[in-house]
Amino acid sequence: MIKTRIDKCFNNLKAKNKKGLVTFITAGDPNYDTSLEVLKGLPSAGASMIEIGMPFTDPMADGPAIQASSLRALKSGQNMTKTLNLVKEFRKTNQQTPIILMGYYNPVYAYGNDQFLEDAFRVGVDGLIIVDLPPEEDDELCLKAIRKGISFIRLATPTTDNKRLESVLKNTSGFLYYVSIAGITGAATPNIDNVRDVIKRIKNKTNLPIGVGFGVKTKQNVEDMAKIADAVIVGSALVSLMNNDNKDDISIVKDVLDKVIELAEGL
Amino acid sequence: MNNEQKNSYKSGPDENGRFGIFGGRFVAETLMPLILDLEKAYNKAKEDIDFLEELNELNAKYAGRPSPLYYAERLTEHLGGAKIYFKRDELNHTGSHKINNCLGQILLARRMGKKRIIAETGAGQHGVAVATVAARFGLPCVIYMGATDIERQKPNLFRMKLLGAEVIPVTSGTGTLKDAMNEALRDWVTNVDDTFYIIGTVAGPHPYPSMVRDFQSVIGTEAKQQILDEEGRLPDYLMACIGGGSNAMGLFYPFLDDVNVEMIGVEAGGKGLQTEEHCASLSAGKPGVLHGNRTYLLQNSDGQITEGHSISAGLDYPGIGPEHAWLNDIGRVQYVAITDQEALDAFKMCTKLEGIIPALEPSHAIAHLIKIAPKMSRDKLIIVNLCGRGDKDIFAIAEHLNMAI
């Protein structure tokens, strides 16, 4: 099997005995150009991998910060074609940093599953996280994505028991995203001891790297999580800095990248 | 699957919750174990005599079932065509068909040991029914209701509060039913251990669409027996309004294999299908995935969900139950749309001729009836589901008629 950028990234981190920082921003938030500037700056600010949110009107598993970011992006005219174009422009100057598109199924389905995979692969997308496609719906997109060489990253949660974990892991590739709390994005910070125990349990079942997300807000959170997982995922803490109500685009880019620099110090 | 099931319109959904390509389980992983548990618990409950007997008892003594099948004589004479019957589900306790489903789900919640009830509501009819059964069974309950809907359904808001429910106004998105459902799902994903989500319509992830249909099927089962007793034969037409589609599914389902019974679902045409202000997902939407199921949705070309409009808050939902989507595609049920104005006219006609104030939702079904009944011969039989009463709508209607209350 061909090694994807995600696999290579985790191998490099492992070789250096380091942990990864995965940063989430929403494509087109608060507008296309600003999100592209943030995107370009993320790797040197300390992001090992980048999750790009595909905006959706009804992000059912997300908290207020990411909902708001989705709506800002849509209001600025973002759509799937532009999101793929964002990746294409990023890839002009960066060939290493893995890009993972994250979002909900309907915008992908409306674009057309086959066309979406074709175009995503062509512009340099490495992985997908589709929140509302559980293993029960693998025939929809997951299996096709894997055949195409795009990783399908699945979420495991506090409600995932050992038996369920087997089906969650079955067609997961790239890494496993452990959702540290039962809840929505941007909610409370999880109890670190609980997370440590679960990750230990998951590690017994898979060799996949494990990223932990939900509720990661501070450098201290990053430091705590980096001790027990292979990568730490930050989303709401970044997108909440992208609200352009009282801020110009240049300040947004600076604020977000400064925050990433600060968080990366926790690794 | 044996041959008998294969040839039936009633065999869905399959083990994956699909009606053809529609339905399914499109939910976040956190919820997957919960809906699998729910499916298991429901499958057991529906085979359990004690559960069914308790539900029947509550339906009879608490909700007031069976609801009458009423010959609408003056409307029939006025329209001069087919013979019209109303299935009087507006006479149920709480004023609509919603109680049928809520009683079933609250019994299931209690069986599963859940301690807290959540629900979404649009017009507030489902919210009132949930608050009612939560009060009856002594469980705390939280109802999510769009801020926009709260404004236009104040009487129901007050009723829910009187019944002890906590009503949380939803301002995210556009503050209507779909956003209330998003918010209820967010609550559920956060309170996974003790919370039971009573979905109010035949939509959502499997097993909700079939479970809600089963609880609502009491409407059609009763109507079938009643029309046989009354007329000695099955009706020629069934008609019901459709938002998510639970009252229609409840009436239609027991008749699906009676192939000579034609069925018409009436969607909210708002200001007309040629405008963007309507809620006719089947007539003007396309298949997509939202709130756990694949179905017809109002959406733009980028897969973003668009806002519906209807004079009736209960029909103001950009999707429709997946079984309806399937029945539409295979042609078993015909779906049409009725405008706000047509529904208002029907509301007035029904009130004046029959002395029954219908809710704005079934007024849509009556409006279609007014269009087609006169063209039929007098020996044709039509049953219209009068799924809710209009008390909750009088303020909104007064506004539309420029009358002061």
Tab-separated table of C-alpha atoms in Angstrom, chain B residues 31-371:
chain	number	residue	atom	x	y	z
B	31	LEU	CA	-24.916	8.266	19.234
B	32	MET	CA	-24.463	4.963	17.391
B	33	PRO	CA	-24.444	2.744	20.513
B	34	LEU	CA	-27.519	4.613	21.765
B	35	ILE	CA	-29.606	4.077	18.661
B	36	LEU	CA	-28.522	0.427	18.485
B	37	ASP	CA	-29.690	0.016	22.109
B	38	LEU	CA	-32.936	1.762	21.311
B	39	GLU	CA	-33.520	-0.521	18.336
B	40	LYS	CA	-32.944	-3.600	20.461
B	41	ALA	CA	-35.226	-2.326	23.225
B	42	TYR	CA	-37.957	-1.384	20.776
B	43	ASN	CA	-37.830	-4.715	18.943
B	44	LYS	CA	-38.309	-6.478	22.255
B	45	ALA	CA	-41.037	-4.147	23.479
B	46	LYS	CA	-43.168	-4.455	20.373
B	47	GLU	CA	-43.348	-8.244	20.862
B	48	ASP	CA	-44.158	-7.887	24.553
B	49	ILE	CA	-47.842	-8.327	25.377
B	50	ASP	CA	-47.540	-6.352	28.629
B	51	PHE	CA	-46.019	-3.377	26.841
B	52	LEU	CA	-48.693	-3.395	24.146
B	53	GLU	CA	-51.501	-3.807	26.658
B	54	GLU	CA	-50.278	-0.913	28.740
B	55	LEU	CA	-50.053	1.237	25.617
B	56	ASN	CA	-53.574	0.243	24.547
B	57	GLU	CA	-54.875	1.030	28.001
B	58	LEU	CA	-53.263	4.485	27.983
B	59	ASN	CA	-54.493	5.132	24.457
B	60	ALA	CA	-58.041	4.326	25.558
B	61	LYS	CA	-58.238	5.860	29.020
B	62	TYR	CA	-55.705	8.692	28.811
B	63	ALA	CA	-55.614	9.803	25.175
B	64	GLY	CA	-59.267	8.990	24.450
B	65	ARG	CA	-58.871	6.525	21.633
B	66	PRO	CA	-60.329	5.330	19.393
B	67	SER	CA	-60.910	8.698	17.788
B	68	PRO	CA	-64.192	8.811	15.855
B	69	LEU	CA	-64.497	8.448	12.114
B	70	TYR	CA	-66.928	11.223	11.288
B	71	TYR	CA	-69.028	11.653	8.163
B	72	ALA	CA	-68.568	15.299	7.163
B	73	GLU	CA	-72.060	15.641	5.736
B	74	ARG	CA	-72.253	19.362	5.064
B	75	LEU	CA	-68.809	19.533	3.506
B	76	THR	CA	-69.723	16.544	1.350
B	77	GLU	CA	-72.946	18.259	0.233
B	78	HIS	CA	-71.183	21.553	-0.340
B	79	LEU	CA	-68.497	20.015	-2.525
B	80	GLY	CA	-71.025	17.809	-4.281
B	81	GLY	CA	-68.761	14.886	-5.045
B	82	ALA	CA	-67.122	12.121	-3.040
B	83	LYS	CA	-68.366	11.167	0.418
B	84	ILE	CA	-66.008	12.658	2.992
B	85	TYR	CA	-65.002	11.233	6.326
B	86	PHE	CA	-62.766	12.882	8.906
B	87	LYS	CA	-60.580	10.777	11.155
B	88	ARG	CA	-60.925	12.875	14.282
B	89	ASP	CA	-57.443	12.693	15.783
B	90	GLU	CA	-57.792	16.317	16.808
B	91	LEU	CA	-60.059	15.051	19.594
B	92	ASN	CA	-57.173	13.251	21.284
B	93	HIS	CA	-55.864	14.446	24.595
B	94	THR	CA	-53.443	17.348	23.908
B	95	GLY	CA	-55.252	18.143	20.671
B	96	SER	CA	-53.368	16.241	18.022
B	97	HIS	CA	-52.103	12.844	16.873
B	98	LYS	CA	-48.730	13.507	18.548
B	99	ILE	CA	-49.833	11.871	21.809
B	100	ASN	CA	-50.032	8.445	20.072
B	101	ASN	CA	-46.284	8.402	19.533
B	102	CYS	CA	-45.341	10.041	22.818
B	103	LEU	CA	-47.169	7.456	24.917
B	104	GLY	CA	-45.335	4.671	23.090
B	105	GLN	CA	-41.938	6.293	23.460
B	106	ILE	CA	-42.322	7.253	27.114
B	107	LEU	CA	-43.234	3.659	27.975
B	108	LEU	CA	-40.114	2.576	26.129
B	109	ALA	CA	-38.007	5.192	27.942
B	110	ARG	CA	-39.264	3.897	31.269
B	111	ARG	CA	-38.525	0.282	30.235
B	112	MET	CA	-34.980	1.316	29.335
B	113	GLY	CA	-34.512	2.979	32.703
B	114	LYS	CA	-33.986	6.463	31.255
B	115	LYS	CA	-34.376	9.313	33.699
B	116	ARG	CA	-34.633	12.393	31.498
B	117	ILE	CA	-36.666	13.212	28.392
B	118	ILE	CA	-35.686	15.577	25.591
B	119	ALA	CA	-37.550	16.535	22.444
B	120	GLU	CA	-37.687	19.045	19.619
B	121	THR	CA	-40.843	20.814	18.621
B	122	GLY	CA	-41.985	23.017	15.753
B	123	ALA	CA	-45.604	24.067	16.171
B	124	GLY	CA	-45.413	22.945	19.757
B	125	GLN	CA	-47.956	20.119	19.355
B	126	HIS	CA	-45.265	17.490	19.799
B	127	GLY	CA	-43.697	19.509	22.609
B	128	VAL	CA	-47.026	19.665	24.423
B	129	ALA	CA	-47.559	15.929	23.973
B	130	VAL	CA	-44.047	15.185	25.270
B	131	ALA	CA	-44.457	17.542	28.230
B	132	THR	CA	-47.790	15.836	28.951
B	133	VAL	CA	-46.454	12.285	29.041
B	134	ALA	CA	-43.358	13.413	30.958
B	135	ALA	CA	-45.654	14.936	33.583
B	136	ARG	CA	-47.807	11.806	33.639
B	137	PHE	CA	-44.761	9.580	34.213
B	138	GLY	CA	-42.908	11.953	36.495
B	139	LEU	CA	-39.825	12.433	34.332
B	140	PRO	CA	-38.032	15.774	33.901
B	141	CYS	CA	-38.202	17.021	30.364
B	142	VAL	CA	-36.414	19.559	28.193
B	143	ILE	CA	-38.006	20.784	24.972
B	144	TYR	CA	-36.017	22.552	22.273
B	145	MET	CA	-38.055	25.021	20.271
B	146	GLY	CA	-36.897	27.462	17.627
B	147	ALA	CA	-37.027	31.088	18.741
B	148	THR	CA	-38.995	31.969	15.594
B	149	ASP	CA	-41.563	29.264	16.337
B	150	ILE	CA	-41.905	30.369	19.964
B	151	GLU	CA	-43.051	33.749	18.699
B	152	ARG	CA	-45.838	32.293	16.580
B	153	GLN	CA	-46.910	29.513	18.968
B	154	LYS	CA	-47.165	31.274	22.307
B	155	PRO	CA	-50.173	29.264	23.604
B	156	ASN	CA	-48.280	25.995	23.218
B	157	LEU	CA	-45.202	27.467	24.871
B	158	PHE	CA	-47.342	28.326	27.876
B	159	ARG	CA	-48.910	24.877	27.962
B	160	MET	CA	-45.505	23.184	27.978
B	161	LYS	CA	-44.356	25.358	30.842
B	162	LEU	CA	-47.533	24.661	32.817
B	163	LEU	CA	-46.880	20.960	32.349
B	164	GLY	CA	-43.480	21.374	33.941
B	165	ALA	CA	-41.233	21.197	30.894
B	166	GLU	CA	-38.172	23.340	30.504
B	167	VAL	CA	-38.448	24.983	27.107
B	168	ILE	CA	-35.151	26.105	25.611
B	169	PRO	CA	-35.404	28.667	22.802
B	170	VAL	CA	-33.071	27.798	19.927
B	171	THR	CA	-31.482	30.775	18.242
B	172	SER	CA	-28.776	28.913	16.292
B	173	GLY	CA	-29.249	28.631	12.542
B	174	THR	CA	-32.663	30.028	11.649
B	175	GLY	CA	-34.455	29.274	14.895
B	176	THR	CA	-37.012	26.819	13.494
B	177	LEU	CA	-37.751	23.106	13.733
B	178	LYS	CA	-34.570	21.865	12.038
B	179	ASP	CA	-32.432	23.912	14.413
B	180	ALA	CA	-34.434	22.657	17.376
B	181	MET	CA	-33.661	19.121	16.186
B	182	ASN	CA	-29.939	19.956	15.859
B	183	GLU	CA	-29.974	21.279	19.398
B	184	ALA	CA	-31.805	18.233	20.752
B	185	LEU	CA	-29.196	16.000	19.074
B	186	ARG	CA	-26.437	18.077	20.706
B	187	ASP	CA	-28.103	17.587	24.060
B	188	TRP	CA	-28.388	13.835	23.464
B	189	VAL	CA	-24.748	13.506	22.449
B	190	THR	CA	-23.803	15.285	25.692
B	191	ASN	CA	-26.155	13.386	28.027
B	192	VAL	CA	-25.779	9.871	26.707
B	193	ASP	CA	-26.253	7.948	29.925
B	194	ASP	CA	-29.667	8.895	31.210
B	195	THR	CA	-31.494	10.687	28.406
B	196	PHE	CA	-34.220	9.470	26.059
B	197	TYR	CA	-34.885	11.511	22.926
B	198	ILE	CA	-38.555	11.438	21.874
B	199	ILE	CA	-38.468	12.338	18.185
B	200	GLY	CA	-41.844	13.610	17.077
B	201	THR	CA	-42.028	12.494	13.497
B	202	VAL	CA	-41.236	9.565	11.201
B	203	ALA	CA	-37.712	10.871	10.547
B	204	GLY	CA	-34.295	10.662	12.198
B	205	PRO	CA	-31.951	7.682	12.358
B	206	HIS	CA	-33.265	4.123	12.341
B	207	PRO	CA	-35.273	2.927	14.322
B	208	TYR	CA	-37.170	6.219	14.772
B	209	PRO	CA	-38.955	6.323	11.401
B	210	SER	CA	-40.440	2.842	11.764
B	211	MET	CA	-40.979	3.114	15.516
B	212	VAL	CA	-42.918	6.372	15.247
B	213	ARG	CA	-44.858	4.940	12.302
B	214	ASP	CA	-45.811	1.886	14.357
B	215	PHE	CA	-47.043	4.012	17.262
B	216	GLN	CA	-49.011	6.234	14.865
B	217	SER	CA	-50.459	3.288	12.919
B	218	VAL	CA	-53.236	3.111	15.477
B	219	ILE	CA	-54.823	5.873	13.362
B	220	GLY	CA	-55.018	3.765	10.206
B	221	THR	CA	-55.848	0.546	12.011
B	222	GLU	CA	-58.839	2.185	13.671
B	223	ALA	CA	-59.892	3.996	10.504
B	224	LYS	CA	-59.877	0.762	8.521
B	225	GLN	CA	-62.180	-0.996	10.972
B	226	GLN	CA	-64.407	2.068	11.294
B	227	ILE	CA	-64.915	2.547	7.566
B	228	LEU	CA	-65.638	-1.182	7.164
B	229	ASP	CA	-68.233	-0.934	9.934
B	230	GLU	CA	-69.724	2.209	8.444
B	231	GLU	CA	-69.603	1.528	4.712
B	232	GLY	CA	-68.795	-2.153	4.460
B	233	ARG	CA	-65.819	-1.432	2.243
B	234	LEU	CA	-62.433	0.251	2.131
B	235	PRO	CA	-62.146	3.923	1.130
B	236	ASP	CA	-61.048	5.042	-2.333
B	237	TYR	CA	-58.760	7.774	-1.030
B	238	LEU	CA	-56.792	8.620	2.083
B	239	MET	CA	-55.490	12.127	2.540
B	240	ALA	CA	-53.216	13.675	5.141
B	241	CYS	CA	-50.913	16.646	5.509
B	242	ILE	CA	-47.165	16.126	5.627
B	243	GLY	CA	-44.435	17.958	7.483
B	244	GLY	CA	-42.176	15.174	8.684
B	245	GLY	CA	-45.101	12.925	7.876
B	246	SER	CA	-46.118	11.088	11.051
B	247	ASN	CA	-49.879	11.540	10.896
B	248	ALA	CA	-49.896	10.578	7.211
B	249	MET	CA	-47.705	7.528	7.808
B	250	GLY	CA	-49.965	6.504	10.694
B	251	LEU	CA	-53.062	6.671	8.522
B	252	PHE	CA	-51.507	5.209	5.354
B	253	TYR	CA	-49.443	2.340	6.701
B	254	PRO	CA	-52.227	-0.143	7.547
B	255	PHE	CA	-53.687	0.423	4.047
B	256	LEU	CA	-50.451	0.201	2.017
B	257	ASP	CA	-51.155	-3.285	0.725
B	258	ASP	CA	-54.768	-2.475	-0.122
B	259	VAL	CA	-53.779	-1.473	-3.620
B	260	ASN	CA	-57.168	-0.031	-4.548
B	261	VAL	CA	-56.885	2.577	-1.830
B	262	GLU	CA	-55.218	5.655	-3.278
B	263	MET	CA	-53.231	7.842	-0.946
B	264	ILE	CA	-52.351	11.491	-1.159
B	265	GLY	CA	-49.859	13.305	1.062
B	266	VAL	CA	-50.252	17.075	1.136
B	267	GLU	CA	-47.128	19.172	1.631
B	268	ALA	CA	-46.915	22.814	2.589
B	269	GLY	CA	-46.652	24.837	-0.591
B	270	GLY	CA	-46.156	28.099	1.337
B	271	LYS	CA	-46.297	31.002	-1.068
B	272	GLY	CA	-46.122	28.640	-4.026
B	273	LEU	CA	-43.632	26.121	-5.412
B	274	GLN	CA	-42.443	28.664	-7.969
B	275	THR	CA	-41.131	30.759	-5.064
B	276	GLU	CA	-38.463	29.712	-2.567
B	277	GLU	CA	-40.894	30.078	0.314
B	278	HIS	CA	-42.410	26.653	0.755
B	279	CYS	CA	-41.759	23.406	2.611
B	280	ALA	CA	-42.499	20.895	-0.114
B	281	SER	CA	-39.460	18.621	0.205
B	282	LEU	CA	-40.893	15.900	-2.039
B	283	SER	CA	-42.402	18.167	-4.665
B	284	ALA	CA	-39.380	20.466	-4.880
B	285	GLY	CA	-36.411	18.980	-2.984
B	286	LYS	CA	-33.848	16.310	-3.781
B	287	PRO	CA	-32.354	13.366	-1.888
B	288	GLY	CA	-29.759	14.173	0.756
B	289	VAL	CA	-28.716	13.305	4.293
B	290	LEU	CA	-29.819	15.230	7.376
B	291	HIS	CA	-30.719	14.385	10.970
B	292	GLY	CA	-29.689	10.766	10.690
B	293	ASN	CA	-31.485	9.737	7.524
B	294	ARG	CA	-31.384	9.994	3.763
B	295	THR	CA	-34.524	11.553	2.403
B	296	TYR	CA	-35.773	14.371	0.200
B	297	LEU	CA	-34.491	17.709	1.468
B	298	LEU	CA	-34.816	21.347	0.596
B	299	GLN	CA	-31.245	22.252	-0.227
B	300	ASN	CA	-29.131	24.268	-2.610
B	301	SER	CA	-26.766	22.808	-5.200
B	302	ASP	CA	-23.945	22.788	-2.614
B	303	GLY	CA	-25.902	20.526	-0.250
B	304	GLN	CA	-26.655	23.332	2.193
B	305	ILE	CA	-30.086	23.021	3.795
B	306	THR	CA	-32.410	25.838	2.825
B	307	GLU	CA	-35.089	27.443	4.881
B	308	GLY	CA	-38.623	26.370	4.332
B	309	HIS	CA	-41.648	28.538	4.820
B	310	SER	CA	-45.175	27.638	5.738
B	311	ILE	CA	-48.026	29.417	7.438
B	312	SER	CA	-48.103	26.305	9.598
B	313	ALA	CA	-45.161	25.881	11.965
B	314	GLY	CA	-45.885	22.150	12.130
B	315	LEU	CA	-45.109	21.660	8.441
B	316	ASP	CA	-42.092	23.951	8.459
B	317	TYR	CA	-39.368	21.317	8.119
B	318	PRO	CA	-36.942	21.020	5.173
B	319	GLY	CA	-37.113	17.205	5.138
B	320	ILE	CA	-39.653	14.407	5.211
B	321	GLY	CA	-39.763	10.912	6.664
B	322	PRO	CA	-37.713	8.410	4.609
B	323	GLU	CA	-40.622	6.013	4.151
B	324	HIS	CA	-42.551	8.789	2.414
B	325	ALA	CA	-39.527	9.420	0.188
B	326	TRP	CA	-39.608	5.768	-0.787
B	327	LEU	CA	-43.399	5.624	-1.248
B	328	ASN	CA	-43.043	8.664	-3.495
B	329	ASP	CA	-40.330	7.117	-5.635
B	330	ILE	CA	-42.145	3.811	-6.113
B	331	GLY	CA	-45.362	5.696	-6.841
B	332	ARG	CA	-47.507	4.094	-4.143
B	333	VAL	CA	-48.447	7.462	-2.646
B	334	GLN	CA	-49.046	10.684	-4.530
B	335	TYR	CA	-47.666	13.883	-3.024
B	336	VAL	CA	-49.028	17.335	-3.786
B	337	ALA	CA	-48.553	20.826	-2.376
B	338	ILE	CA	-51.078	23.365	-1.071
B	339	THR	CA	-50.369	27.064	-0.588
B	340	ASP	CA	-50.802	29.094	2.608
B	341	GLN	CA	-53.797	30.859	1.098
B	342	GLU	CA	-55.504	27.640	0.016
B	343	ALA	CA	-54.990	26.232	3.521
B	344	LEU	CA	-56.505	29.354	5.096
B	345	ASP	CA	-59.533	29.138	2.815
B	346	ALA	CA	-59.980	25.483	3.705
B	347	PHE	CA	-59.645	26.329	7.384
B	348	LYS	CA	-62.511	28.802	7.076
B	349	MET	CA	-64.705	26.439	5.095
B	350	CYS	CA	-64.262	23.546	7.523
B	351	THR	CA	-64.925	25.766	10.519
B	352	LYS	CA	-68.107	27.220	9.085
B	353	LEU	CA	-69.567	24.103	7.493
B	354	GLU	CA	-68.645	21.456	10.038
B	355	GLY	CA	-68.234	23.375	13.269
B	356	ILE	CA	-64.744	21.973	13.582
B	357	ILE	CA	-61.777	24.321	13.923
B	358	PRO	CA	-58.909	22.388	12.347
B	359	ALA	CA	-55.233	23.153	12.875
B	360	LEU	CA	-53.481	24.836	9.957
B	361	GLU	CA	-51.631	21.567	9.259
B	362	PRO	CA	-54.684	19.414	8.358
B	363	SER	CA	-56.199	22.488	6.706
B	364	HIS	CA	-53.699	21.723	3.947
B	365	ALA	CA	-55.201	18.262	3.502
B	366	ILE	CA	-58.708	19.728	3.524
B	367	ALA	CA	-57.639	22.246	0.879
B	368	HIS	CA	-56.606	19.460	-1.464
B	369	LEU	CA	-59.840	17.667	-0.678
B	370	ILE	CA	-61.734	20.786	-1.742
B	371	LYS	CA	-59.901	20.643	-5.065
